[in-house]
């Protein structure tokens, strides 16, 4: 009887130990990993869906918010305190429809509103035409752009405080204009 009790106690203790490692050890290990990664300057980054972008100089890749894929993808760059996101997804509609969708997505966030007028924007190689505008949020400002490439929309959002955005705007605008669509195989 003591053997059985000892065997059951050791078995139960082993299970509790494994559960403890899973419950506390794995999250602690996960928190110890870096969630950002430097990206090489001047090298196109594959967002997904056949779309690439050259990140701004000094940008960090947020690994927790970056998801490349064959027909869609998303990337979040951190340029100091500025968040610069590019999202590619299948889309069936025109450029105005894509811009409407992005504006609705922006204003769905509490306190966010689209401000000013939209303007035409082209990529540096002239391949993609889009629309760009601005938005405001509590304590932050932002810019957005949307392009169509094949049967995909490319949504760009940038947010930070007004002084931060002013300082980084030339580099981020150049990055946005570097977006290319190579198609999908």
PDB file of C-alpha atoms in Angstrom:
ATOM      1  CA  UNK A   1       0.000   0.000   0.000  1.00  0.00           C
ATOM      2  CA  UNK A   2       2.882   2.426   0.775  1.00  0.00           C
ATOM      3  CA  UNK A   3       4.423   1.661  -2.604  1.00  0.00           C
ATOM      4  CA  UNK A   4       1.205   2.508  -4.379  1.00  0.00           C
ATOM      5  CA  UNK A   5       0.866   5.729  -2.393  1.00  0.00           C
ATOM      6  CA  UNK A   6       4.474   6.701  -3.161  1.00  0.00           C
ATOM      7  CA  UNK A   7       4.039   5.868  -6.855  1.00  0.00           C
ATOM      8  CA  UNK A   8       0.800   7.887  -7.073  1.00  0.00           C
ATOM      9  CA  UNK A   9       2.385  10.778  -5.162  1.00  0.00           C
ATOM     10  CA  UNK A  10       5.399  10.870  -7.497  1.00  0.00           C
ATOM     11  CA  UNK A  11       3.148  10.657 -10.564  1.00  0.00           C
ATOM     12  CA  UNK A  12       0.898  13.455  -9.292  1.00  0.00           C
ATOM     13  CA  UNK A  13       3.903  15.560  -8.320  1.00  0.00           C
ATOM     14  CA  UNK A  14       5.367  15.124 -11.808  1.00  0.00           C
ATOM     15  CA  UNK A  15       2.119  16.286 -13.403  1.00  0.00           C
ATOM     16  CA  UNK A  16       1.969  19.339 -11.115  1.00  0.00           C
ATOM     17  CA  UNK A  17       5.598  20.142 -11.970  1.00  0.00           C
ATOM     18  CA  UNK A  18       4.933  19.933 -15.729  1.00  0.00           C
ATOM     19  CA  UNK A  19       1.809  22.097 -15.396  1.00  0.00           C
ATOM     20  CA  UNK A  20       3.769  24.625 -13.346  1.00  0.00           C
ATOM     21  CA  UNK A  21       6.458  24.809 -16.017  1.00  0.00           C
ATOM     22  CA  UNK A  22       3.810  25.318 -18.690  1.00  0.00           C
ATOM     23  CA  UNK A  23       1.885  27.906 -16.681  1.00  0.00           C
ATOM     24  CA  UNK A  24       4.836  29.949 -15.415  1.00  0.00           C
ATOM     25  CA  UNK A  25       7.979  28.878 -17.249  1.00  0.00           C
ATOM     26  CA  UNK A  26       6.826  29.322 -20.851  1.00  0.00           C
ATOM     27  CA  UNK A  27       5.338  32.816 -20.328  1.00  0.00           C
ATOM     28  CA  UNK A  28       8.511  33.897 -18.513  1.00  0.00           C
ATOM     29  CA  UNK A  29      10.629  32.555 -21.384  1.00  0.00           C
ATOM     30  CA  UNK A  30       8.385  34.302 -23.923  1.00  0.00           C
ATOM     31  CA  UNK A  31       8.752  37.637 -22.090  1.00  0.00           C
ATOM     32  CA  UNK A  32      12.530  37.235 -22.148  1.00  0.00           C
ATOM     33  CA  UNK A  33      12.583  37.134 -25.968  1.00  0.00           C
ATOM     34  CA  UNK A  34      12.982  40.418 -27.843  1.00  0.00           C
ATOM     35  CA  UNK A  35       9.780  41.441 -29.655  1.00  0.00           C
ATOM     36  CA  UNK A  36      11.574  43.745 -32.105  1.00  0.00           C
ATOM     37  CA  UNK A  37      14.267  43.225 -34.684  1.00  0.00           C
ATOM     38  CA  UNK A  38      16.348  45.696 -36.677  1.00  0.00           C
ATOM     39  CA  UNK A  39      15.776  45.632 -40.424  1.00  0.00           C
ATOM     40  CA  UNK A  40      18.549  46.212 -42.955  1.00  0.00           C
ATOM     41  CA  UNK A  41      18.591  49.725 -44.405  1.00  0.00           C
ATOM     42  CA  UNK A  42      17.608  50.053 -48.056  1.00  0.00           C
ATOM     43  CA  UNK A  43      16.523  46.417 -48.459  1.00  0.00           C
ATOM     44  CA  UNK A  44      12.933  45.724 -49.600  1.00  0.00           C
ATOM     45  CA  UNK A  45      10.877  43.929 -46.947  1.00  0.00           C
ATOM     46  CA  UNK A  46       8.351  41.316 -48.137  1.00  0.00           C
ATOM     47  CA  UNK A  47       5.018  42.303 -46.563  1.00  0.00           C
ATOM     48  CA  UNK A  48       3.070  39.485 -48.235  1.00  0.00           C
ATOM     49  CA  UNK A  49       0.715  39.104 -51.170  1.00  0.00           C
ATOM     50  CA  UNK A  50       3.469  40.084 -53.597  1.00  0.00           C
ATOM     51  CA  UNK A  51       4.047  43.488 -51.960  1.00  0.00           C
ATOM     52  CA  UNK A  52       7.388  44.847 -50.752  1.00  0.00           C
ATOM     53  CA  UNK A  53       8.373  48.079 -48.992  1.00  0.00           C
ATOM     54  CA  UNK A  54      11.731  49.591 -48.107  1.00  0.00           C
ATOM     55  CA  UNK A  55      11.578  50.421 -44.385  1.00  0.00           C
ATOM     56  CA  UNK A  56      12.627  53.857 -43.151  1.00  0.00           C
ATOM     57  CA  UNK A  57      16.220  54.090 -41.883  1.00  0.00           C
ATOM     58  CA  UNK A  58      16.556  52.923 -38.288  1.00  0.00           C
ATOM     59  CA  UNK A  59      13.183  51.173 -38.262  1.00  0.00           C
ATOM     60  CA  UNK A  60      12.574  48.181 -36.031  1.00  0.00           C
ATOM     61  CA  UNK A  61      10.294  45.331 -37.015  1.00  0.00           C
ATOM     62  CA  UNK A  62       7.623  44.524 -34.400  1.00  0.00           C
ATOM     63  CA  UNK A  63       7.625  40.727 -34.549  1.00  0.00           C
ATOM     64  CA  UNK A  64       4.364  40.462 -32.600  1.00  0.00           C
ATOM     65  CA  UNK A  65       2.391  42.401 -35.244  1.00  0.00           C
ATOM     66  CA  UNK A  66       4.034  41.147 -38.441  1.00  0.00           C
ATOM     67  CA  UNK A  67       2.378  38.362 -40.434  1.00  0.00           C
ATOM     68  CA  UNK A  68       3.592  37.716 -44.015  1.00  0.00           C
ATOM     69  CA  UNK A  69       1.538  35.440 -46.247  1.00  0.00           C
ATOM     70  CA  UNK A  70       0.974  34.336 -49.822  1.00  0.00           C
ATOM     71  CA  UNK A  71      -2.165  36.376 -50.549  1.00  0.00           C
ATOM     72  CA  UNK A  72      -2.067  38.828 -47.632  1.00  0.00           C
ATOM     73  CA  UNK A  73       0.288  40.139 -45.000  1.00  0.00           C
ATOM     74  CA  UNK A  74       0.985  42.813 -42.456  1.00  0.00           C
ATOM     75  CA  UNK A  75       4.062  44.488 -41.077  1.00  0.00           C
ATOM     76  CA  UNK A  76       4.519  46.949 -38.228  1.00  0.00           C
ATOM     77  CA  UNK A  77       7.660  49.069 -38.181  1.00  0.00           C
ATOM     78  CA  UNK A  78       8.599  51.144 -35.166  1.00  0.00           C
ATOM     79  CA  UNK A  79      10.421  54.320 -36.112  1.00  0.00           C
ATOM     80  CA  UNK A  80      11.304  55.568 -32.649  1.00  0.00           C
ATOM     81  CA  UNK A  81       7.898  56.048 -31.022  1.00  0.00           C
ATOM     82  CA  UNK A  82       6.068  56.137 -34.381  1.00  0.00           C
ATOM     83  CA  UNK A  83       4.009  53.146 -35.500  1.00  0.00           C
ATOM     84  CA  UNK A  84       4.153  52.549 -39.278  1.00  0.00           C
ATOM     85  CA  UNK A  85       1.955  49.710 -40.524  1.00  0.00           C
ATOM     86  CA  UNK A  86       1.451  48.229 -43.987  1.00  0.00           C
ATOM     87  CA  UNK A  87      -1.410  45.751 -44.477  1.00  0.00           C
ATOM     88  CA  UNK A  88      -2.039  43.811 -47.699  1.00  0.00           C
ATOM     89  CA  UNK A  89      -5.273  41.895 -48.189  1.00  0.00           C
ATOM     90  CA  UNK A  90      -7.495  40.586 -50.968  1.00  0.00           C
ATOM     91  CA  UNK A  91      -9.891  43.270 -52.163  1.00  0.00           C
ATOM     92  CA  UNK A  92     -12.624  43.371 -54.778  1.00  0.00           C
ATOM     93  CA  UNK A  93     -13.474  46.967 -55.556  1.00  0.00           C
ATOM     94  CA  UNK A  94     -12.130  50.296 -56.674  1.00  0.00           C
ATOM     95  CA  UNK A  95      -9.692  52.707 -55.064  1.00  0.00           C
ATOM     96  CA  UNK A  96     -12.483  54.861 -53.614  1.00  0.00           C
ATOM     97  CA  UNK A  97     -14.021  51.753 -52.020  1.00  0.00           C
ATOM     98  CA  UNK A  98     -10.651  50.788 -50.523  1.00  0.00           C
ATOM     99  CA  UNK A  99     -10.172  54.307 -49.121  1.00  0.00           C
ATOM    100  CA  UNK A 100     -13.706  54.259 -47.656  1.00  0.00           C
ATOM    101  CA  UNK A 101     -12.957  50.922 -45.994  1.00  0.00           C
ATOM    102  CA  UNK A 102      -9.719  52.208 -44.457  1.00  0.00           C
ATOM    103  CA  UNK A 103     -11.381  55.420 -43.219  1.00  0.00           C
ATOM    104  CA  UNK A 104     -14.161  53.339 -41.583  1.00  0.00           C
ATOM    105  CA  UNK A 105     -11.509  51.168 -39.929  1.00  0.00           C
ATOM    106  CA  UNK A 106      -9.747  54.270 -38.569  1.00  0.00           C
ATOM    107  CA  UNK A 107     -12.860  55.977 -37.159  1.00  0.00           C
ATOM    108  CA  UNK A 108     -14.049  52.708 -35.599  1.00  0.00           C
ATOM    109  CA  UNK A 109     -11.408  53.379 -32.914  1.00  0.00           C
ATOM    110  CA  UNK A 110     -12.753  55.500 -30.086  1.00  0.00           C
ATOM    111  CA  UNK A 111     -11.719  59.150 -30.430  1.00  0.00           C
ATOM    112  CA  UNK A 112     -10.237  58.765 -33.917  1.00  0.00           C
ATOM    113  CA  UNK A 113     -11.420  60.973 -36.759  1.00  0.00           C
ATOM    114  CA  UNK A 114     -10.339  61.572 -40.324  1.00  0.00           C
ATOM    115  CA  UNK A 115      -9.270  65.176 -40.886  1.00  0.00           C
ATOM    116  CA  UNK A 116      -8.556  67.259 -43.962  1.00  0.00           C
ATOM    117  CA  UNK A 117      -8.882  66.252 -47.572  1.00  0.00           C
ATOM    118  CA  UNK A 118      -7.532  63.209 -49.316  1.00  0.00           C
ATOM    119  CA  UNK A 119      -4.906  63.661 -51.988  1.00  0.00           C
ATOM    120  CA  UNK A 120      -3.575  61.494 -54.781  1.00  0.00           C
ATOM    121  CA  UNK A 121      -0.350  59.631 -54.060  1.00  0.00           C
ATOM    122  CA  UNK A 122       1.816  57.543 -56.376  1.00  0.00           C
ATOM    123  CA  UNK A 123       4.632  55.141 -55.643  1.00  0.00           C
ATOM    124  CA  UNK A 124       8.104  56.261 -56.704  1.00  0.00           C
ATOM    125  CA  UNK A 125       8.169  53.960 -59.722  1.00  0.00           C
ATOM    126  CA  UNK A 126       4.709  55.192 -60.817  1.00  0.00           C
ATOM    127  CA  UNK A 127       3.383  51.634 -60.694  1.00  0.00           C
ATOM    128  CA  UNK A 128       0.729  52.188 -58.024  1.00  0.00           C
ATOM    129  CA  UNK A 129      -1.717  55.051 -57.622  1.00  0.00           C
ATOM    130  CA  UNK A 130      -3.473  55.690 -54.359  1.00  0.00           C
ATOM    131  CA  UNK A 131      -5.165  58.098 -51.994  1.00  0.00           C
ATOM    132  CA  UNK A 132      -3.690  59.586 -48.818  1.00  0.00           C
ATOM    133  CA  UNK A 133      -5.077  61.572 -45.906  1.00  0.00           C
ATOM    134  CA  UNK A 134      -4.746  62.324 -42.243  1.00  0.00           C
ATOM    135  CA  UNK A 135      -6.466  61.494 -38.990  1.00  0.00           C
ATOM    136  CA  UNK A 136      -6.352  62.558 -35.376  1.00  0.00           C
ATOM    137  CA  UNK A 137      -6.643  60.611 -32.164  1.00  0.00           C
ATOM    138  CA  UNK A 138      -6.400  61.531 -28.487  1.00  0.00           C
ATOM    139  CA  UNK A 139      -2.819  62.773 -28.029  1.00  0.00           C
ATOM    140  CA  UNK A 140      -1.746  61.487 -31.438  1.00  0.00           C
ATOM    141  CA  UNK A 141      -1.975  62.271 -35.081  1.00  0.00           C
ATOM    142  CA  UNK A 142      -1.725  60.075 -38.081  1.00  0.00           C
ATOM    143  CA  UNK A 143      -1.552  59.660 -41.801  1.00  0.00           C
ATOM    144  CA  UNK A 144      -2.955  56.975 -44.023  1.00  0.00           C
ATOM    145  CA  UNK A 145      -2.655  55.865 -47.628  1.00  0.00           C
ATOM    146  CA  UNK A 146      -4.278  53.147 -49.664  1.00  0.00           C
ATOM    147  CA  UNK A 147      -3.251  51.601 -52.973  1.00  0.00           C
ATOM    148  CA  UNK A 148      -4.661  48.849 -55.173  1.00  0.00           C
ATOM    149  CA  UNK A 149      -2.417  46.197 -56.676  1.00  0.00           C
ATOM    150  CA  UNK A 150      -4.002  43.423 -58.669  1.00  0.00           C
ATOM    151  CA  UNK A 151      -6.812  42.079 -56.512  1.00  0.00           C
ATOM    152  CA  UNK A 152      -5.290  43.430 -53.295  1.00  0.00           C
ATOM    153  CA  UNK A 153      -5.525  46.586 -51.254  1.00  0.00           C
ATOM    154  CA  UNK A 154      -2.443  47.990 -49.572  1.00  0.00           C
ATOM    155  CA  UNK A 155      -3.271  50.016 -46.471  1.00  0.00           C
ATOM    156  CA  UNK A 156      -0.652  52.231 -44.845  1.00  0.00           C
ATOM    157  CA  UNK A 157      -1.180  53.863 -41.448  1.00  0.00           C
ATOM    158  CA  UNK A 158       1.281  55.979 -39.503  1.00  0.00           C
ATOM    159  CA  UNK A 159       0.699  57.310 -35.991  1.00  0.00           C
ATOM    160  CA  UNK A 160       2.607  59.393 -33.469  1.00  0.00           C
ATOM    161  CA  UNK A 161       2.560  62.810 -31.866  1.00  0.00           C
ATOM    162  CA  UNK A 162       2.624  65.783 -34.247  1.00  0.00           C
ATOM    163  CA  UNK A 163       6.282  66.701 -33.530  1.00  0.00           C
ATOM    164  CA  UNK A 164       7.370  63.065 -33.973  1.00  0.00           C
ATOM    165  CA  UNK A 165       5.451  62.754 -37.246  1.00  0.00           C
ATOM    166  CA  UNK A 166       6.872  66.028 -38.592  1.00  0.00           C
ATOM    167  CA  UNK A 167      10.431  64.913 -37.925  1.00  0.00           C
ATOM    168  CA  UNK A 168       9.987  61.431 -39.433  1.00  0.00           C
ATOM    169  CA  UNK A 169       7.655  62.342 -42.279  1.00  0.00           C
ATOM    170  CA  UNK A 170      10.253  62.575 -45.094  1.00  0.00           C
ATOM    171  CA  UNK A 171      11.658  59.094 -44.325  1.00  0.00           C
ATOM    172  CA  UNK A 172       8.223  57.516 -43.886  1.00  0.00           C
ATOM    173  CA  UNK A 173       6.868  59.172 -47.048  1.00  0.00           C
ATOM    174  CA  UNK A 174       9.866  57.839 -48.987  1.00  0.00           C
ATOM    175  CA  UNK A 175       9.220  54.383 -47.552  1.00  0.00           C
ATOM    176  CA  UNK A 176       5.535  54.527 -48.495  1.00  0.00           C
ATOM    177  CA  UNK A 177       6.446  55.595 -52.019  1.00  0.00           C
ATOM    178  CA  UNK A 178       8.842  52.609 -52.226  1.00  0.00           C
ATOM    179  CA  UNK A 179       5.966  50.113 -52.113  1.00  0.00           C
ATOM    180  CA  UNK A 180       6.036  47.741 -55.073  1.00  0.00           C
ATOM    181  CA  UNK A 181       3.820  44.914 -56.257  1.00  0.00           C
ATOM    182  CA  UNK A 182       5.620  42.095 -58.009  1.00  0.00           C
ATOM    183  CA  UNK A 183       2.524  39.952 -58.384  1.00  0.00           C
ATOM    184  CA  UNK A 184       2.052  36.451 -57.116  1.00  0.00           C
ATOM    185  CA  UNK A 185       3.268  33.222 -58.607  1.00  0.00           C
TER     186      UNK A 185
END
